[in-house]
Coordinates of C-alpha atoms and ligand atoms in Angstrom, one line a residue:
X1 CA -10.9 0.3 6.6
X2 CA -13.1 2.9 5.3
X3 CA -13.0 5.8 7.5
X4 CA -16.3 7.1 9.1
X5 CA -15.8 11.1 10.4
X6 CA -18.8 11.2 11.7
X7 CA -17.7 13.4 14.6
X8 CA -15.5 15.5 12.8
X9 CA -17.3 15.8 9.4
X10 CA -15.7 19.5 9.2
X11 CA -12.3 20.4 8.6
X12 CA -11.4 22.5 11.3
X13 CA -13.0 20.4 13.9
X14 CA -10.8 17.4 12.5
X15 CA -8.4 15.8 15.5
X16 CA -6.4 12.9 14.0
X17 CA -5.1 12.6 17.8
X18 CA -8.9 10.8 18.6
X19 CA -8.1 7.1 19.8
X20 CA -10.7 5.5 17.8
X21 CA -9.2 6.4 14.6
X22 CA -6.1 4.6 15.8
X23 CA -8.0 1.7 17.3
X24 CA -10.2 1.1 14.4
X25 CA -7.0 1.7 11.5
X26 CA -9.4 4.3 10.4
X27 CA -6.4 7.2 10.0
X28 CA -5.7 7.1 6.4
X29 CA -8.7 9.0 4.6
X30 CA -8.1 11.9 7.6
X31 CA -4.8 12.5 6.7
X32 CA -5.2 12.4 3.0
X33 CA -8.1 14.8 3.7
X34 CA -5.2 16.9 5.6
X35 CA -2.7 16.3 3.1
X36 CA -4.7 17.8 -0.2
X37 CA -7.0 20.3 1.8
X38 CA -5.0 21.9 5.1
X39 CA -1.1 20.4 5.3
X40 CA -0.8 23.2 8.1
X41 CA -3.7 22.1 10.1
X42 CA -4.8 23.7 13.6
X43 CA -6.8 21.4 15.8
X44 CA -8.0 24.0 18.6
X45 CA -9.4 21.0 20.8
X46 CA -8.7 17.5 21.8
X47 CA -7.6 15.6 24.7
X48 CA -4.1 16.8 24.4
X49 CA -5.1 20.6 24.1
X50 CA -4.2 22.4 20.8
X51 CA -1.8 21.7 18.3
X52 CA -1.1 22.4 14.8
X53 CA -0.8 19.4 12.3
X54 CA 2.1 18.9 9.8
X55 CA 1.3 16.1 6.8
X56 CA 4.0 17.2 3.9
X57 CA 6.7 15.2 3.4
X58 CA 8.6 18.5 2.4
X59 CA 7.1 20.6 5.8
X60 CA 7.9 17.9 8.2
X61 CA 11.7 18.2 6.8
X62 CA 11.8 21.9 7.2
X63 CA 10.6 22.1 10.8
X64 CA 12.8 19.0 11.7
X65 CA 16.0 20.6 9.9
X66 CA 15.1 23.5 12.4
X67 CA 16.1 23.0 16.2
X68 CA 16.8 26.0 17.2
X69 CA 13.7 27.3 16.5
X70 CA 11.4 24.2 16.7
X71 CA 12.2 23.0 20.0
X72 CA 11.8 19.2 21.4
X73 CA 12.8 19.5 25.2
X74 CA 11.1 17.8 27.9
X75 CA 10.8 21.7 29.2
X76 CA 8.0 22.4 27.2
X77 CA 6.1 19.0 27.1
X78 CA 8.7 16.6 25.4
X79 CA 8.2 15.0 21.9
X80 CA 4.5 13.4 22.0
X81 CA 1.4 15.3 21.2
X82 CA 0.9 14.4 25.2
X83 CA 2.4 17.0 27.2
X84 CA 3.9 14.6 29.9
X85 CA 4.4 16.8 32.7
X86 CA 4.8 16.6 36.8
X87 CA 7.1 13.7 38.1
X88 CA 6.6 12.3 34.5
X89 CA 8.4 14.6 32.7
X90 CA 11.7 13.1 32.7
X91 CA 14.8 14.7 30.6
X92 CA 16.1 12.3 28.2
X93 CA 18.3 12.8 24.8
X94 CA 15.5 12.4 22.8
X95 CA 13.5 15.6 24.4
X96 CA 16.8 17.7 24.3
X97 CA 18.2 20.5 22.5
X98 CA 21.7 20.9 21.3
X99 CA 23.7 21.1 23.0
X100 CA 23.3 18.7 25.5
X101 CA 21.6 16.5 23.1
X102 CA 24.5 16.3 21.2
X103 CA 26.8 15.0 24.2
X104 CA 24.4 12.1 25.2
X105 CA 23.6 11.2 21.8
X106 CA 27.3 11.2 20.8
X107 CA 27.7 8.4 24.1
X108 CA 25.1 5.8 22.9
X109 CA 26.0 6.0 18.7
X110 CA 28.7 3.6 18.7
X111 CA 26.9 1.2 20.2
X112 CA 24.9 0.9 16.7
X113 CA 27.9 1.5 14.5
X114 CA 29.4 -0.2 12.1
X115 CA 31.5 -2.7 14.4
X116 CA 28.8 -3.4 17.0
X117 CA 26.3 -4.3 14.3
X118 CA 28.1 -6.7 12.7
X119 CA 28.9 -8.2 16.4
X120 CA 25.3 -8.1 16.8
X121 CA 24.4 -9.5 13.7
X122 CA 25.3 -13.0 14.9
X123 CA 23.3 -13.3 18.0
X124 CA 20.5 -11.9 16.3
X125 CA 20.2 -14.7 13.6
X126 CA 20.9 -17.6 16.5
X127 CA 18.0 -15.9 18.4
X128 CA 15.7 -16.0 15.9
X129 CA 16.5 -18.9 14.3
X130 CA 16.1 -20.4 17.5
X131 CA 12.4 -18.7 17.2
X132 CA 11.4 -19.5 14.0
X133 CA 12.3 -23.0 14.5
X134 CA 9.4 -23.3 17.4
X135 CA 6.7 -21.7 15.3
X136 CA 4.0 -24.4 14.5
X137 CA 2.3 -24.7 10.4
X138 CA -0.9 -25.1 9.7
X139 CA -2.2 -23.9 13.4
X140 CA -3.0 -20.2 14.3
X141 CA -1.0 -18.3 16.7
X142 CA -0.6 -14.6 17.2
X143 CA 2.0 -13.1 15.6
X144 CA 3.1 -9.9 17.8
X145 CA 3.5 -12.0 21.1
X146 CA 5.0 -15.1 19.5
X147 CA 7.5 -13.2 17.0
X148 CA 7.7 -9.6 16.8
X149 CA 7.7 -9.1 20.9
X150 CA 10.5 -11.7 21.4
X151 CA 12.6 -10.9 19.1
X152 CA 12.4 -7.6 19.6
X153 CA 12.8 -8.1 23.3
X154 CA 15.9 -10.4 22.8
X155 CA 17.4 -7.8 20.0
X156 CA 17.5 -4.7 23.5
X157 CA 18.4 -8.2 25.6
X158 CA 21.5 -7.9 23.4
X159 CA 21.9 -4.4 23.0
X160 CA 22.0 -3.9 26.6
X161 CA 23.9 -7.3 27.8
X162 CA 20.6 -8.0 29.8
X163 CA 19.7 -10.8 31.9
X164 CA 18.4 -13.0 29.2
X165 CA 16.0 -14.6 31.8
X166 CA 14.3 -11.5 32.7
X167 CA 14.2 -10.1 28.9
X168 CA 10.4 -10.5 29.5
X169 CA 10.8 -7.0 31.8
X170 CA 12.0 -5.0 29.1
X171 CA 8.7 -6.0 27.5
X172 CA 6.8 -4.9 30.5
X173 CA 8.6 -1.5 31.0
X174 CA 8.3 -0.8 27.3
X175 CA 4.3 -0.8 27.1
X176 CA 4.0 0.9 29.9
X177 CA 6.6 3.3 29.3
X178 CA 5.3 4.2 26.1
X179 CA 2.0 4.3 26.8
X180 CA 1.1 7.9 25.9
X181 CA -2.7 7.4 27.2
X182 CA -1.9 6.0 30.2
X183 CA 1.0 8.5 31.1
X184 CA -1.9 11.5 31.1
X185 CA -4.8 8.8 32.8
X186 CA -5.5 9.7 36.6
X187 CA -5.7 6.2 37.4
X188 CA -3.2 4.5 35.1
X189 CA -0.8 7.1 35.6
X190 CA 0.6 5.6 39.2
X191 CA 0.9 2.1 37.8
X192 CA 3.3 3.0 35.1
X193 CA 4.9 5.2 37.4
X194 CA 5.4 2.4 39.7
X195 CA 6.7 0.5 36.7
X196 CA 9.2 3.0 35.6
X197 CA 10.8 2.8 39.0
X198 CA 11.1 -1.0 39.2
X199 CA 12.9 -0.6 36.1
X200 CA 15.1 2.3 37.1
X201 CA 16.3 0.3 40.2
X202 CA 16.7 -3.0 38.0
X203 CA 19.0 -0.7 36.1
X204 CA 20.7 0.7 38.7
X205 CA 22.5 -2.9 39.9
X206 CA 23.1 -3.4 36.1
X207 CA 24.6 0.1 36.1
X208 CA 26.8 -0.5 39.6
X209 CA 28.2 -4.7 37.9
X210 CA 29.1 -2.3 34.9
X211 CA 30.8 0.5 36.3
X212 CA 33.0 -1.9 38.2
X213 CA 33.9 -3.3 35.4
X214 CA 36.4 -2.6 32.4
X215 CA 34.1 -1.1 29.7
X216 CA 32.9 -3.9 27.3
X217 CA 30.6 -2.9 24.0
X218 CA 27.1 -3.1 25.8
X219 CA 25.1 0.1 26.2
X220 CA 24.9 0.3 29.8
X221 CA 28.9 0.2 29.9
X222 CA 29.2 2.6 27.2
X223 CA 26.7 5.4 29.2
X224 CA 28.5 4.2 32.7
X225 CA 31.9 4.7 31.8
X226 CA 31.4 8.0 29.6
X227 CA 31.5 11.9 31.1
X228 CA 28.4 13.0 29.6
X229 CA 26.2 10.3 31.1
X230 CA 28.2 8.7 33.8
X231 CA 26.7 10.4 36.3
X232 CA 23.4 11.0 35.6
X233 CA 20.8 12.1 38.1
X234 CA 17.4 9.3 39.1
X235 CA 15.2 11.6 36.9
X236 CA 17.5 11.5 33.8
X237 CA 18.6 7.6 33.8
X238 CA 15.1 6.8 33.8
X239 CA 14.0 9.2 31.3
X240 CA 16.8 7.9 28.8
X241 CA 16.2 4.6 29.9
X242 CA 12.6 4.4 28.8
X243 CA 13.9 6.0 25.7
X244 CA 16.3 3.5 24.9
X245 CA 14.1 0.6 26.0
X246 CA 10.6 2.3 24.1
X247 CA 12.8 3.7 21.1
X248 CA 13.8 0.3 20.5
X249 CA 11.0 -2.0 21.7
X250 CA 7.4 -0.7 20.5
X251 CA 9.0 0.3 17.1
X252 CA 10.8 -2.3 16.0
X253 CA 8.0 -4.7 16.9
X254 CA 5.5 -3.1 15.0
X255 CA 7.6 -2.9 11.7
X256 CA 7.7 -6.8 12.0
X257 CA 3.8 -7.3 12.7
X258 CA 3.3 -4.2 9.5
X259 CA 5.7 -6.4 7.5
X260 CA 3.6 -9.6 7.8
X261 CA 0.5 -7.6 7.4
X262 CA 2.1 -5.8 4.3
X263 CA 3.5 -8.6 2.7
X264 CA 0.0 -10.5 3.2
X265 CA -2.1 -8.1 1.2
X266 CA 0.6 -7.5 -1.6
X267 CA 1.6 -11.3 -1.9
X268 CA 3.7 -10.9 -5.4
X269 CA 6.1 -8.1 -3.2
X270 CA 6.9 -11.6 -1.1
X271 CA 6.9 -14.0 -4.2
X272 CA 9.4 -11.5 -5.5
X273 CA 11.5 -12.3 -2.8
X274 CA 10.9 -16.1 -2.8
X275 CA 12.3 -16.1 -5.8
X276 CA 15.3 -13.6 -5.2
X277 CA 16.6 -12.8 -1.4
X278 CA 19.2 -10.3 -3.3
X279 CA 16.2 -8.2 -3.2
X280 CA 15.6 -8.4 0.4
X281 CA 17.6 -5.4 1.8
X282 CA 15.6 -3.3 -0.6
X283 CA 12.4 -4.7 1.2
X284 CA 13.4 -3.4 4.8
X285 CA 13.0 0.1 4.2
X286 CA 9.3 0.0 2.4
X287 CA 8.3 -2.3 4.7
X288 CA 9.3 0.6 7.3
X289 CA 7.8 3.3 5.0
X290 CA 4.6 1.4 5.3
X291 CA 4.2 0.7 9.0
X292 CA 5.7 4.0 10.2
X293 CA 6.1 2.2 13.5
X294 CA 5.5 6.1 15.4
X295 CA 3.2 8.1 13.5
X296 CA 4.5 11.5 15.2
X297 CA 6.9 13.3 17.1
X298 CA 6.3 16.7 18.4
X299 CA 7.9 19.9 18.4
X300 CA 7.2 23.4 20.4
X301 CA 7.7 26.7 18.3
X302 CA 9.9 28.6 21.3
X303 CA 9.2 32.1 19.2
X304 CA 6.7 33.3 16.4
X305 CA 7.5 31.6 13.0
X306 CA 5.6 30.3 10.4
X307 CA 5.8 27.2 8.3
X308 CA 4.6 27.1 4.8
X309 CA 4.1 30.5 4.9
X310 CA 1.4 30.0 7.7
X311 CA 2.0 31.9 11.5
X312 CA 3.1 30.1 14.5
X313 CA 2.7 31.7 17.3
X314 CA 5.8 30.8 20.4
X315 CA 4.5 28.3 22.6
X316 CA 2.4 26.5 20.3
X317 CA 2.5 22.4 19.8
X318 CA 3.2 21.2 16.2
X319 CA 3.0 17.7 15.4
X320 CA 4.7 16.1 12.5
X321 CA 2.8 13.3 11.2
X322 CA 4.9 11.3 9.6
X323 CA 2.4 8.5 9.0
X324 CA 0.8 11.0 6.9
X325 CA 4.5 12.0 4.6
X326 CA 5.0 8.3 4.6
X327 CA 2.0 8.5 2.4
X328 CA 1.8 11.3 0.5
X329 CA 1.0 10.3 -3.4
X330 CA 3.5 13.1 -4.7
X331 CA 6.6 11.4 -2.7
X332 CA 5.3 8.2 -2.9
X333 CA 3.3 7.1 -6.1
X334 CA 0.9 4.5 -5.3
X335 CA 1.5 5.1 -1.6
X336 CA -0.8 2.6 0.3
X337 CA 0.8 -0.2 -1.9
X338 CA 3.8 -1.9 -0.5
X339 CA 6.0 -1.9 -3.3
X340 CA 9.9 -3.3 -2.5
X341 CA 11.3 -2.4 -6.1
X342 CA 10.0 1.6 -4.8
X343 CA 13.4 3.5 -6.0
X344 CA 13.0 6.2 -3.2
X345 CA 11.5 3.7 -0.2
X346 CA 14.7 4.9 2.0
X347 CA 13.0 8.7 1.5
X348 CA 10.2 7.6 4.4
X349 CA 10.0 9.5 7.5
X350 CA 10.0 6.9 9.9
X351 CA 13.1 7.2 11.6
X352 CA 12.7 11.0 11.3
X353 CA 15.1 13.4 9.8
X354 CA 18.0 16.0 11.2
X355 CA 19.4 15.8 14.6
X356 CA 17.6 13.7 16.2
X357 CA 17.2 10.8 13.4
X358 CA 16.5 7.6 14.6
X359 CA 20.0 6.3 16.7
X360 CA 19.1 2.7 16.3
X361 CA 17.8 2.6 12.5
X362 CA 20.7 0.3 11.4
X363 CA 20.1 -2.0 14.3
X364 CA 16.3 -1.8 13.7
X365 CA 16.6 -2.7 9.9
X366 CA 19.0 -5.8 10.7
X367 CA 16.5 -7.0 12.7
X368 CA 13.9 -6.7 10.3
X369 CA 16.6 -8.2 7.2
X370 CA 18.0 -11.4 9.2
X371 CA 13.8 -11.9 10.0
X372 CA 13.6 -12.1 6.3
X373 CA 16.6 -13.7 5.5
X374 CA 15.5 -16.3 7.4
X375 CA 11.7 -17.1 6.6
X376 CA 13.0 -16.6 3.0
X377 CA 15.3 -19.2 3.5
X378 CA 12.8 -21.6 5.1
X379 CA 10.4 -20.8 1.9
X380 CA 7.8 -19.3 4.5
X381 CA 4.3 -17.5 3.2
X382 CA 2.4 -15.9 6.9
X383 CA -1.6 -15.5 6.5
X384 CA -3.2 -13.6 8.7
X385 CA -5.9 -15.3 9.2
X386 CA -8.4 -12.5 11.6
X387 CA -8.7 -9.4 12.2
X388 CA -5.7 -8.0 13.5
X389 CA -5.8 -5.3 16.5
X390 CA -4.2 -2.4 16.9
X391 CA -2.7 -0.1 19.4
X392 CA -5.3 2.2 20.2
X393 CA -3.3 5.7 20.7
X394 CA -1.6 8.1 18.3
X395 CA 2.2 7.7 19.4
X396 CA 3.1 4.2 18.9
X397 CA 1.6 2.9 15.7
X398 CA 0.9 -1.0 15.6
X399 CA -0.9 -4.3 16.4
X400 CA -1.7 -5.4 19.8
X401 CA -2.8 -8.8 18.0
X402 CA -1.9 -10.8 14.5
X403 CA -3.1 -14.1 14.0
X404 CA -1.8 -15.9 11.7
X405 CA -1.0 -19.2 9.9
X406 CA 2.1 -20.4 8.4
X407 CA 2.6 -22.4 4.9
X408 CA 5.1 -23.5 3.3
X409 CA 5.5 -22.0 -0.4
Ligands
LIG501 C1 14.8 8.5 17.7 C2 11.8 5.8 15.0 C3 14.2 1.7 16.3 C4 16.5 4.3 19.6 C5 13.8 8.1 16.8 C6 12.9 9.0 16.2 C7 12.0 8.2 15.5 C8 12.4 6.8 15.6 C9 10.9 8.7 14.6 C10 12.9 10.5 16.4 C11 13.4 11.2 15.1 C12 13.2 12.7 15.1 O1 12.8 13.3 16.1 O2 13.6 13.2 14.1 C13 12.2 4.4 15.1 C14 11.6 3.3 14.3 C15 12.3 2.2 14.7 C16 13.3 2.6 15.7 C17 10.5 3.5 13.3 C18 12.2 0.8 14.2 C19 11.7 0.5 13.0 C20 15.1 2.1 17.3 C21 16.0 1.2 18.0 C22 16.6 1.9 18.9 C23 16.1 3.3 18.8 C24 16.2 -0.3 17.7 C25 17.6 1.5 20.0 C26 17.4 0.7 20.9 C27 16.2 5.7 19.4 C28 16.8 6.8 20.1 C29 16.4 8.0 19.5 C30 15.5 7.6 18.5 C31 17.8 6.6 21.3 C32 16.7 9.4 19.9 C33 17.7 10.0 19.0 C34 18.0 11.5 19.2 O3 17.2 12.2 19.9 O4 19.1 11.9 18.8 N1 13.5 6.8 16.5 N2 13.2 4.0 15.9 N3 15.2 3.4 17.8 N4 15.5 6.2 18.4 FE1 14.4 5.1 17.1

């Protein structure tokens, strides 16, 4: 895990955005390097062009809790450090200012309140019961196809009242569509276009049955039947698409694999549990704080500003790292150490902050809660038992590969 800057031994030259730091897990000793020496960090070069760095827990709040001035629409190169531009660059609420962010955001929320959750809840548990109940013992498997992929997979299935048969495509259009790498790669860049349109046109006879229909609680209805999205243009409905599909897919996924990977290095955090599942909705949100599932989202300054005191000039990218907050000793005392009885775990950055906070945290958490309700209950301990892999790109922050081994405690 030690890092090795071998390329980038001096400050300014330093580009966290460089795939092998992501591939090899080697990001932490960078950012604590940009945390104590240069919290407002400008990388002049890297494969994404320029862009400043923001590492402060404290920073990262004060540009988020700043729209109108830091700006996250598609028209300027969307929310990644990867400016996705062309055909690519497709609106969705996610890459919007208020205030038509507000109206499309305001469609999709109660599908993850209060009442939709708890219907969810049940189908959730039955699904991964039904999972954990397949699982072998004392045989390796990989952990982030066998567990955190389905589930996750089955949780949208739900969300979106999909054909539980083809769940498997949601998968698909997921890794490609967020795929940062791929989206700015000459040759990769027609395949997941390609992809992105299957899915649109899948979508689009889901959207038709719907609309037909009285509105039920499913997501597709609730966008169908409502004024703000009802209508949406091709360009749009695939844009929020992906975003619903990726938002909910590669992140949730990854807090389960960081979980198992957590909880195995820091084994008294799961004995604690073992021994008292009262404690288990405390675990959720460190377990969260420790994978920060996304590492960043990007903002573009629209006018000259500073932040921390340091110029910004209009136009410029600024990336909030919130892998790098999530982390920050101050904040977090012993940060790198997964610690469930953490008083201020629900602090992390991982869901964001301000406007455009995380829409499906709730739904995202009770995934991860029932997942530990139930291997709790079935007095589970996971090994990992190789070397895991990792997604090798700065966006989506996870494991491509877990094996592991289950015994019974
Ligand atoms: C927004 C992370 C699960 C849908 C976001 C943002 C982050 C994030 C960092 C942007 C916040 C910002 O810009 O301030 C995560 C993590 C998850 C997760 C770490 C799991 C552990 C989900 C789920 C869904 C979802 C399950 C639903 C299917 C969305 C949507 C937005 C969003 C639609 C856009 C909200 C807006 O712009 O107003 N998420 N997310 N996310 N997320 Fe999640």
């Amino acid at each position: 895990m030690a890092t090795q800057l071998q390329h980038d031994d001096s400050l300014a030259l330093l580009d966290v955005s460089r795939m092998e730091i992501w591939r090899d897990d080697a990001w932490r000793a960078p950012f604590q390097r940009l945390l104590t020496e240069a919290p407002v960090h400008y990388c002049a070069d890297s494969i994404f062009g320029p862009y400043w760095s923001i590492t402060r827990h404290a920073d990262i709040m004060a540009v988020e809790a700043h729209p109108e001035i830091f700006s996250s629409s598609y028209e300027y190169g969307g929310i990644t450090i990867a400016d996705i531009l062309g055909d690519m660059n497709l609106p969705q609420f996610i890459a919007m200012d208020r205030p038509k962010h507000t109206g499309q955001r305001r469609v999709v929320s109660p599908a993850f309140g209060p009442a939709e959750i708890t219907r969810m809840a049940a189908s959730i548990r039955q699904r991964t019961t039904e999972l954990l109940d397949t699982l072998p013992f004392g045989k390796e498997f990989d952990w982030v196809d066998t567990v955190s992929v389905e589930l996750t997979t089955g949780m949208l299935a739900i969300l979106f009242d999909f054909p539980w048969q083809d769940r498997r495509l949601l998968t698909l259009w997921s890794d490609w569509g967020g795929d940062i790498e791929a989206a700015v790669d000459p040759v990769r860049a027609p395949i997941r276009h390609q992809h992105l349109l299957d899915m649109t046109e899948y979508f689009d006879r889901l959207f038709a049955e719907r609309k037909a229909r009285a509105p039920t609680g499913d997501l597709i209805s609730m966008m169908v039947h409502s004024d703000a999205m009802g209508d949406m243009k091709f360009k749009e409905r695939t844009g929020n698409l992906i975003l619903l599909i990726v938002g909910g897919n590669d992140t949730t996924r990854n807090s389960m694999s960081g979980s198992i990977h957590a909880f195995h290095q820091y084994p008294d955090q799961w004995d604690k549990l073992l021994a008292d599942p009262s404690l288990i909705p405390a675990a959720v949100p460190e377990a969260i704080r420790w994978q920060t599932p996304l590492s960043h989202m990007r903002r573009t300054a629209n006018q000259d500003t500073e932040i921390a005191g340091t110029p910004i000039a209009k136009g410029e990218k600024v990336v909030l790292w919130y892998i790098a907050a999530n982390r920050e000793e101050s904040v977090f005392p012993g940060a790198e150490r997964l610690d469930i009885s953490r008083a201020n775990a629900r602090r992390h950055l991982s869901f964001g902050f301000g406007i455009h906070r995380c829409v499906g945290a709730r739904l995202a958490e009770l995934q991860l809660q029932i997942l530990f309700e139930e291997m709790v209950a079935r007095k589970w301990r996971v090994r990992v038992t190789g070397e895991p892999a990792y997604v090798p790109q700065s966006f989506v922050h996870g494991y491509t590969r877990l094996p592991v081994m289950i015994d019974r405690s």
